[in-house]
Tab-separated table of C-alpha atoms in Angstrom:
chain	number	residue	atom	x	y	z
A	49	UNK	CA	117.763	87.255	99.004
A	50	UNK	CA	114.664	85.295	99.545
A	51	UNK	CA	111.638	87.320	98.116
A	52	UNK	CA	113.656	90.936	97.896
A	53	UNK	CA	114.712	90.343	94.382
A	54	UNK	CA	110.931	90.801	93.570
A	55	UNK	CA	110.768	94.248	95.439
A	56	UNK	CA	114.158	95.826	94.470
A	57	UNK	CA	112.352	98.681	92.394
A	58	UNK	CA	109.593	98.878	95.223
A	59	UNK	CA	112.232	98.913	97.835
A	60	UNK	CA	114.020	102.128	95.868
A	61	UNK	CA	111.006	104.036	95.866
A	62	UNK	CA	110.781	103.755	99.880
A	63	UNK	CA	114.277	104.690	100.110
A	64	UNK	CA	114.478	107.198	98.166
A	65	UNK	CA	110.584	108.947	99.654
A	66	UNK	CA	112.148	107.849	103.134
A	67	UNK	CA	115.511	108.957	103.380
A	68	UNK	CA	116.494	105.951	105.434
A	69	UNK	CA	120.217	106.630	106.141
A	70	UNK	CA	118.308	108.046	109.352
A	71	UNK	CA	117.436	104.385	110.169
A	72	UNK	CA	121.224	103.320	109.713
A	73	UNK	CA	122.783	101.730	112.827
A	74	UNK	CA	119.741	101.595	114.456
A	75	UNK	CA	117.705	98.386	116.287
A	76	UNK	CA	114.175	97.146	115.768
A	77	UNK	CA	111.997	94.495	117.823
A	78	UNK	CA	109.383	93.734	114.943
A	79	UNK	CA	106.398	91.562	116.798
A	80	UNK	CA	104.361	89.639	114.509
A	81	UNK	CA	107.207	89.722	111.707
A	82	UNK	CA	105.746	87.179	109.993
A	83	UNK	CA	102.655	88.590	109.197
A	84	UNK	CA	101.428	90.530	105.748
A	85	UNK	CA	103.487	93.737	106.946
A	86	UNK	CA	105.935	92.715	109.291
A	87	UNK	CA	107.668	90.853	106.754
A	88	UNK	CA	108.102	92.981	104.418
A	89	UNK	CA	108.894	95.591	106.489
A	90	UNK	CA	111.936	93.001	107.611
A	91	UNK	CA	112.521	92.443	103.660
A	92	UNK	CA	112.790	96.195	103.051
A	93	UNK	CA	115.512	96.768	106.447
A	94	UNK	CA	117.321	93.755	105.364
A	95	UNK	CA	117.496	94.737	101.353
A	96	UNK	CA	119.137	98.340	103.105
A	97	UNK	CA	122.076	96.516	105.560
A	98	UNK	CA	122.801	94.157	102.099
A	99	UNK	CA	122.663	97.266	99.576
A	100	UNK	CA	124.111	100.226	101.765
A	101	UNK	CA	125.567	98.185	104.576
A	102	UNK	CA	123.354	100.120	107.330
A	103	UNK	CA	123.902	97.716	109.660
A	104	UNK	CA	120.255	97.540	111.129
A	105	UNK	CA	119.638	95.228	113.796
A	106	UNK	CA	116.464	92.900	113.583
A	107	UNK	CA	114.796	91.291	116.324
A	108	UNK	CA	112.032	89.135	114.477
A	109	UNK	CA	109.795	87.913	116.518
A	110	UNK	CA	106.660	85.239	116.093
A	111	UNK	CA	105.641	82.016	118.227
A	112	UNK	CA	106.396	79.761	115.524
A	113	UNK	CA	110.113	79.387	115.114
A	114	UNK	CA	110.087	76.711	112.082
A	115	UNK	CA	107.407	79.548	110.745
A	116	UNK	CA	110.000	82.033	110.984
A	117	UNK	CA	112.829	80.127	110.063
A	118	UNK	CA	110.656	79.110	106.768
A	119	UNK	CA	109.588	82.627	106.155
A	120	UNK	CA	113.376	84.098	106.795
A	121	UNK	CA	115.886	81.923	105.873
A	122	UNK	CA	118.428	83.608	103.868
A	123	UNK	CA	119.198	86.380	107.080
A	124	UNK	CA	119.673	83.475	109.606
A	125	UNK	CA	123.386	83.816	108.699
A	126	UNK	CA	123.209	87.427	108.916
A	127	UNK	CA	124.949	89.440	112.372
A	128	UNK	CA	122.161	91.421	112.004
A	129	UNK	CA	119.325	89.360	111.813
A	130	UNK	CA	118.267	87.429	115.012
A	131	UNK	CA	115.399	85.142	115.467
A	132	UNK	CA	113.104	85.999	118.797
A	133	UNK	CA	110.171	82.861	119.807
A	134	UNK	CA	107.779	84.692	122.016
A	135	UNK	CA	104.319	85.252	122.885
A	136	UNK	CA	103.666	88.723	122.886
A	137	UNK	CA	101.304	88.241	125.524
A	138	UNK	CA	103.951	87.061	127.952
A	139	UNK	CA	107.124	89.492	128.749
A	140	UNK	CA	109.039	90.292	126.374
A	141	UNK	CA	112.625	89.102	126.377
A	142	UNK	CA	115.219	90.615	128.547
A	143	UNK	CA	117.596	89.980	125.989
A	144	UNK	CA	116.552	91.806	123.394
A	145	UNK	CA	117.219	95.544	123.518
A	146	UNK	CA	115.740	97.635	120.672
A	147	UNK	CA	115.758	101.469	119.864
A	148	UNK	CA	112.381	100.878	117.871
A	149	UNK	CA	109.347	98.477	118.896
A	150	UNK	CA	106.897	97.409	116.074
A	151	UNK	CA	104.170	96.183	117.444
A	152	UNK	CA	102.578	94.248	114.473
A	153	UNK	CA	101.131	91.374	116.129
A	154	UNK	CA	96.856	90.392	115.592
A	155	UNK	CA	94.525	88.068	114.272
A	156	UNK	CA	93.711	90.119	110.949
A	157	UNK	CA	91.339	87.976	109.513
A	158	UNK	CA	87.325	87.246	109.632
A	159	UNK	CA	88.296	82.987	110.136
A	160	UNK	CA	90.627	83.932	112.866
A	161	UNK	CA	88.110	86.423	114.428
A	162	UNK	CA	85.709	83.716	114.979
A	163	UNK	CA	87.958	80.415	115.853
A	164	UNK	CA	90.300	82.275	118.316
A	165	UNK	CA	88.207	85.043	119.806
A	166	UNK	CA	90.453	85.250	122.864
A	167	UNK	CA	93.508	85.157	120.843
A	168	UNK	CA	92.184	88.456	118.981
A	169	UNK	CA	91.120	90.045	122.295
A	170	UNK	CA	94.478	89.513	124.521
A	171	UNK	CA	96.902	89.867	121.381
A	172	UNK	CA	95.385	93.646	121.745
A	173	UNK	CA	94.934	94.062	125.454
A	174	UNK	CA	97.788	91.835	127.217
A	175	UNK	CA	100.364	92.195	123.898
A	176	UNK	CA	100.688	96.051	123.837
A	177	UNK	CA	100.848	95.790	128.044
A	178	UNK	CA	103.863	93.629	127.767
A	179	UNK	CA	104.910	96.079	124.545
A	180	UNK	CA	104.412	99.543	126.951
A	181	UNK	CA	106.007	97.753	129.462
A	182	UNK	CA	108.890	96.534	127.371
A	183	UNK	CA	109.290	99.989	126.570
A	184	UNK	CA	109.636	101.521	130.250
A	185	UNK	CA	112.153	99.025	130.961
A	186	UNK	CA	114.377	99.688	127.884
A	187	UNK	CA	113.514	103.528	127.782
A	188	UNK	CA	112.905	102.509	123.607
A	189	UNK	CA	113.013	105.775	121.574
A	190	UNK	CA	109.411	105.196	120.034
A	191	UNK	CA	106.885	102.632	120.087
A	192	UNK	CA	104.788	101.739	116.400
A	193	UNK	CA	101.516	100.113	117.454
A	194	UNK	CA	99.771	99.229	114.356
A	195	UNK	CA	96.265	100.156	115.168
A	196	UNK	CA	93.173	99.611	112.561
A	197	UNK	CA	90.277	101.380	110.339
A	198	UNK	CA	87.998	99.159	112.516
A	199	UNK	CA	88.429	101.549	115.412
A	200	UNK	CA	85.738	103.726	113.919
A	201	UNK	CA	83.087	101.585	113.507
A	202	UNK	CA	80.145	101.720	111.496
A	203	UNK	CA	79.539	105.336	109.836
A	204	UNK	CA	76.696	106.751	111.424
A	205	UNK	CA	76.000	108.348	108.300
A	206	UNK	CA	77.508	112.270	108.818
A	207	UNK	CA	80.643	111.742	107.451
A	208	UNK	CA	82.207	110.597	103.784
A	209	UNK	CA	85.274	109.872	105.459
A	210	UNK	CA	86.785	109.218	108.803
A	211	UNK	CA	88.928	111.694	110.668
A	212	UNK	CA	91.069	110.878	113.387
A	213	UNK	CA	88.341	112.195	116.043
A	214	UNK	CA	85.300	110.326	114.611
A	215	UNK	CA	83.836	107.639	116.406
A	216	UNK	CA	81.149	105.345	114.972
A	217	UNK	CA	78.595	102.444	116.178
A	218	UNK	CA	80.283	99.392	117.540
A	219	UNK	CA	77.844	96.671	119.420
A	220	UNK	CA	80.408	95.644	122.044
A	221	UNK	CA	78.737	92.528	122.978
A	222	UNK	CA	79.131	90.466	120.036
A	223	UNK	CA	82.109	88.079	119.289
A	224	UNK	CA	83.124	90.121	116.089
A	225	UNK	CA	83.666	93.255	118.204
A	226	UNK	CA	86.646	91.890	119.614
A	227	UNK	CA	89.285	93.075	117.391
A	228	UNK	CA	88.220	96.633	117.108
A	229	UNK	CA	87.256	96.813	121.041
A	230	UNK	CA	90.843	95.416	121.755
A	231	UNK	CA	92.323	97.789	119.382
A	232	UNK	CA	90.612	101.045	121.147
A	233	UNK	CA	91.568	99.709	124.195
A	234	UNK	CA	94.667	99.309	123.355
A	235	UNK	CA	94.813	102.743	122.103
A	236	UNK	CA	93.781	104.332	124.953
A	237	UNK	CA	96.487	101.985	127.280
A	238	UNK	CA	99.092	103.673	125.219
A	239	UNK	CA	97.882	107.024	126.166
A	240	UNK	CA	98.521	105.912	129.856
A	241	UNK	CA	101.282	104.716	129.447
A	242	UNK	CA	102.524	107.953	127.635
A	243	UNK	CA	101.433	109.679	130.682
A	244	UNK	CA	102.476	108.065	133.489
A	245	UNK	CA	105.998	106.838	131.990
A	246	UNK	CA	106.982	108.878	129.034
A	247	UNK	CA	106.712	106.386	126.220
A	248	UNK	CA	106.959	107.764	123.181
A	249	UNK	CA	104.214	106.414	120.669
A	250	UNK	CA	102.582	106.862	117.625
A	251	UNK	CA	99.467	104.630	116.660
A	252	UNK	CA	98.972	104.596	112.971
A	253	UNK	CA	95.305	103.083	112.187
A	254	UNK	CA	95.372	101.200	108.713
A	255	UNK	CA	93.203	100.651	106.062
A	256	UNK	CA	92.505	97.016	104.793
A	257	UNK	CA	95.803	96.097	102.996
A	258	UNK	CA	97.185	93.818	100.844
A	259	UNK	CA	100.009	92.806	98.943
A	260	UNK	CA	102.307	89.950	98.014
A	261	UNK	CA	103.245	89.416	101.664
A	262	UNK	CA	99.804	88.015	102.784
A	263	UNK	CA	99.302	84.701	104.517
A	264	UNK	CA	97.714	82.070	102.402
A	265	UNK	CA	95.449	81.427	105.021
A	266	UNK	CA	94.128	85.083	104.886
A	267	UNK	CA	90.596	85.092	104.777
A	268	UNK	CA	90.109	88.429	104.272
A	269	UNK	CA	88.181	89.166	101.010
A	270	UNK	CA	90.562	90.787	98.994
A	271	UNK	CA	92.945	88.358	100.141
A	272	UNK	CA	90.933	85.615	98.722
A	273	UNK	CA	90.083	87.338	95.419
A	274	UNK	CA	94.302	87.859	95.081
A	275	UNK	CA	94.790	84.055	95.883
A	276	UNK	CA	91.720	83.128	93.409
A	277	UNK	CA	93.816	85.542	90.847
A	278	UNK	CA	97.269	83.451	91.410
A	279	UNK	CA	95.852	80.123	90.993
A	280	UNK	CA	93.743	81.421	87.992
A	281	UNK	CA	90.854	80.875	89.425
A	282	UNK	CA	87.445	82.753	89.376
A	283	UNK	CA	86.956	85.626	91.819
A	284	UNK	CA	84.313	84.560	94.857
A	285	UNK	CA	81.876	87.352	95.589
A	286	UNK	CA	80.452	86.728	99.270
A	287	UNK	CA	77.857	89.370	98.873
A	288	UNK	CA	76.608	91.872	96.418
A	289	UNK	CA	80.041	93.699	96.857
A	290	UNK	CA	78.398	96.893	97.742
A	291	UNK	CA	80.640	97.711	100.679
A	292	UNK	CA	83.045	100.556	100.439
A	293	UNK	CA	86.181	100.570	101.670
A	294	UNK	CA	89.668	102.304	101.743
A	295	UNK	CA	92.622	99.490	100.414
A	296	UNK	CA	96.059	100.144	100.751
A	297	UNK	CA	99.138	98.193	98.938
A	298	UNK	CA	101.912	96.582	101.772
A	299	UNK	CA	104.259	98.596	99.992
A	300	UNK	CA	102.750	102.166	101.175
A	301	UNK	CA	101.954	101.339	104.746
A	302	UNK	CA	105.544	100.152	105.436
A	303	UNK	CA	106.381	103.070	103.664
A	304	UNK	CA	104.237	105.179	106.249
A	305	UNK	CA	105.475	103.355	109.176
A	306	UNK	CA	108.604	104.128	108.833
A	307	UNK	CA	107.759	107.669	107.939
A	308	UNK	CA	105.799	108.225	110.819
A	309	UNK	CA	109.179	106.954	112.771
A	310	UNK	CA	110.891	109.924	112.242
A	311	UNK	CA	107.768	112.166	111.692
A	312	UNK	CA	104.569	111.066	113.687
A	313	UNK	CA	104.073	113.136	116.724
A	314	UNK	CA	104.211	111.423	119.904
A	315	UNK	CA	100.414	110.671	120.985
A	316	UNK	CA	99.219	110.719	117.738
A	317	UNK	CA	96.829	108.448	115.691
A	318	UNK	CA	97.595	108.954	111.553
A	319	UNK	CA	95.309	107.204	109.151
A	320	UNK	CA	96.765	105.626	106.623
A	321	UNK	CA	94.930	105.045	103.267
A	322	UNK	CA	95.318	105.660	99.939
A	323	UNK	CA	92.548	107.705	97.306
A	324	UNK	CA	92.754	106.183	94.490
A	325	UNK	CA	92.422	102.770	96.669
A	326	UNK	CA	88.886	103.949	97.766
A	327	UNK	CA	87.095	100.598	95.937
A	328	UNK	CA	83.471	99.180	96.083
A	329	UNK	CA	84.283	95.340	96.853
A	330	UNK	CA	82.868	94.487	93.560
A	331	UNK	CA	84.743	96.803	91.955
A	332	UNK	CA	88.201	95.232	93.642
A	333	UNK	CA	86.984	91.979	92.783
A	334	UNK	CA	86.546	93.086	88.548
A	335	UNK	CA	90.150	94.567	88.613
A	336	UNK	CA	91.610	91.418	90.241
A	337	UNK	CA	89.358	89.137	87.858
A	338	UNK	CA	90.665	91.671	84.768
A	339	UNK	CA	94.422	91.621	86.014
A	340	UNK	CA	94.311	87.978	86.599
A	341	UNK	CA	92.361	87.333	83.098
A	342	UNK	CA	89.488	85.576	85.021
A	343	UNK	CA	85.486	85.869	85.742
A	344	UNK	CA	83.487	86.932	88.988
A	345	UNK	CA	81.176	84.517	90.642
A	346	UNK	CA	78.882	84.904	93.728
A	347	UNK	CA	78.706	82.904	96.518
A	348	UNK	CA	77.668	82.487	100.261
A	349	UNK	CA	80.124	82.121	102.813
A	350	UNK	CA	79.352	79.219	105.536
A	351	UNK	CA	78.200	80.136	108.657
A	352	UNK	CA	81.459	79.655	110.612
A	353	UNK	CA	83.373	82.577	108.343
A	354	UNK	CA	79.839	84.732	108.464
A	355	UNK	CA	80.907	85.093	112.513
A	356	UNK	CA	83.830	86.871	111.555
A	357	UNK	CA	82.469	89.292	109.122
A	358	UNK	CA	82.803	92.639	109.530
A	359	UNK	CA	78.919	94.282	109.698
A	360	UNK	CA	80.534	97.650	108.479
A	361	UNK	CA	79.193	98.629	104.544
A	362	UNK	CA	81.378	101.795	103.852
A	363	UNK	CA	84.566	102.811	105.870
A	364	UNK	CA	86.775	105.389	104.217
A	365	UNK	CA	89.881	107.004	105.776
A	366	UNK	CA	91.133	110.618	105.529
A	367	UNK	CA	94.466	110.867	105.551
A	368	UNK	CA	95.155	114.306	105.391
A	369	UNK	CA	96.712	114.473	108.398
A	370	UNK	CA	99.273	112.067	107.343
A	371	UNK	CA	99.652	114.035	103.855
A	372	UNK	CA	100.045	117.554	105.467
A	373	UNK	CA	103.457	115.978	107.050
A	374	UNK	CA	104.555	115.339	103.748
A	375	UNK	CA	103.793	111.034	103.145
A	376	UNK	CA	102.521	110.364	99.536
A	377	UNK	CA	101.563	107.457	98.210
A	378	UNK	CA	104.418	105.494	96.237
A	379	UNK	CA	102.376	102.890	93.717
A	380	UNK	CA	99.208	103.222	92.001
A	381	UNK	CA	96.478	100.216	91.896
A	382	UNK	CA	96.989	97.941	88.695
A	383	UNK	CA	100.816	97.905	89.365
A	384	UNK	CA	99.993	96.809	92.898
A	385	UNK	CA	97.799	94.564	91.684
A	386	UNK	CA	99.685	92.677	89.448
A	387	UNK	CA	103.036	92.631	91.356
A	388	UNK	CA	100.481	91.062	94.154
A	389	UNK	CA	99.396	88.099	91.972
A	390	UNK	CA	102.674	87.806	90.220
A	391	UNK	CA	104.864	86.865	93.129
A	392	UNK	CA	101.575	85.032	95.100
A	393	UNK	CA	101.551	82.571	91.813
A	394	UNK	CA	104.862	81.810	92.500
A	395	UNK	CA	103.779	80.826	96.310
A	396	UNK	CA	100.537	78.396	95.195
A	397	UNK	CA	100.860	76.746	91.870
């Protein structure tokens, strides 16, 4: 079953933390499925229907059909498994109705940030319209919009970690300040939507993540550093690697979507992040050089990728307010690690 066979064991940890017979029967719209977590958030639903026969519809849907048709060939036989080819920035399709709506859909990368600037900007603003609106039509039960650590902003230096009510620095009138402008605006069009119509939404706001689902064209560091790692190459440095950030493994924030289906409050932002996670980018970059059995070089990125950079130095999440509803964290950081580079190497040699 495509990549599942490599998850099984990471698959029966979710199950079992999730209790996902409550998913059973059920129908999701997942927007942006082909992306790092969409897809293996459609790996994990589809491993359930084929090991407990839960008959969960999925509505995949990208803009590049041979893309998903590539990326999800072993469902297309499946009766519940359907292939959707939309923008999400036009209206949804009529056809599709879903009890669940994961709106996963972004440019996620520093390359993208700066070579499709609009793109970033109207994936965020016109996508979750069409999303909310897709919503009041269908009367959905609740809404998933995956929202981002890059909300915050720069710490202004009074905090270790950010809560769901902080609010940092962003200079709005820059081309990087796209994707986390779009994302609080997005944000707050959810509120109004929750207001005027009823939808029911949760907005978690994610840590940078990674895991064996990435896109080979991420150009996100740690991305990089994991590709470097699967073609046994050296780990690139693009700086001093002083920045501090929270990670997160794929395998956890699917786990906490789907958690936050049945638990989130309506209204509600949850962090998601992980402790032990908490790395200094050079220290990520020496435990993907030591998993991967290679060396750590420096070097400056060209001035095109520099655009898309974030300017942020340390951004840490508190997730306590995810915790105190009872999520934990399912997989610690070298067995992440490894199972990352271990199914990648199968992708690029």
């Amino acid at each position: 079953m495509n990549e599942v066979t490599s998850f099984t064991a990471e698959f029966e940890k979710i199950d079992h933390l999730q209790n996902s017979s409550t998913l059973d029967g059920h129908s999701f719209l997942i927007i942006g499925a082909t992306g790092m977590i969409g897809s293996y958030l459609v790996d994990f639903l589809m491993w359930r229907n084929h090991v407990y026969n839960a008959k969960i519809k999925i509505y995949a849907m990208g803009r590049n059909k041979l893309r998903l048709e590539e990326r999800f060939t072993p469902y297309l036989t499946s009766d519940f498994f359907e292939l959707v080819k939309g923008d999400v920035t036009e209206p949804l399709p009529l056809t599709v109705e879903a009890d669940y709506v994961i709106h996963a859909a972004s440019n996620t990368h520093p390359r993208a940030y700066a070579t499709d600037p609009i793109g970033t900007v109207m994936t965020s603003l016109m996508g979750t319209k069409q999303v909310l609106d897709y919503a009041v039509a269908f009367k959905t039960e609740r809404v998933i919009f995956l929202s981002t650590v890059e909300i915050y902003g720069e710490n202004r230096g009074d905090v270790e970690r950010f809560t769901e009510d902080y609010c940092g620095y962003i200079d709005c009138n820059t081309l990087r300040a796209g994707y986390p402008e779009g994302k609080r605006a997005s944000e707050s069009l959810c509120q109004a939507y929750r207001s005027k119509y009823g939808v029911d939404i949760v907005m978690p706001r994610i840590c940078r993540t990674f895991g064996p689902t990435l896109l080979l064209n991420d150009s996100k560091a740690a991305s990089q550093f994991l590709l470097n790692g699967a073609r046994q190459e050296n780990i690139v440095l693009k700086s001093q690697g002083e920045q501090f950030f929270s990670y997160a493994y794929v395998g956890d924030v699917v786990s906490a979507l789907l958690f936050l289906l049945s638990h989130g409050e309506s209204g509600e932002a949850y962090n998601i992040a992980v402790a032990e996670f908490d790395l200094r980018l050079k220290e990520l970059a020496k435990k993907i050089a030591t998993v991967s059995g290679q060396k750590v070089i420096f070097d400056l990125p060209d001035a095109e990728e520099q655009k898309g950079f974030s300017k942020a130095s340390k951004a840490l999440l508190d997730p306590s307010k995810l915790h105190q509803l009872g999520w934990k964290s399912l997989f610690d950081l070298d067995e992440a690690l490894r199972q990352t580079i271990e199914v990648l190497r199968k992708k690029v040699v």
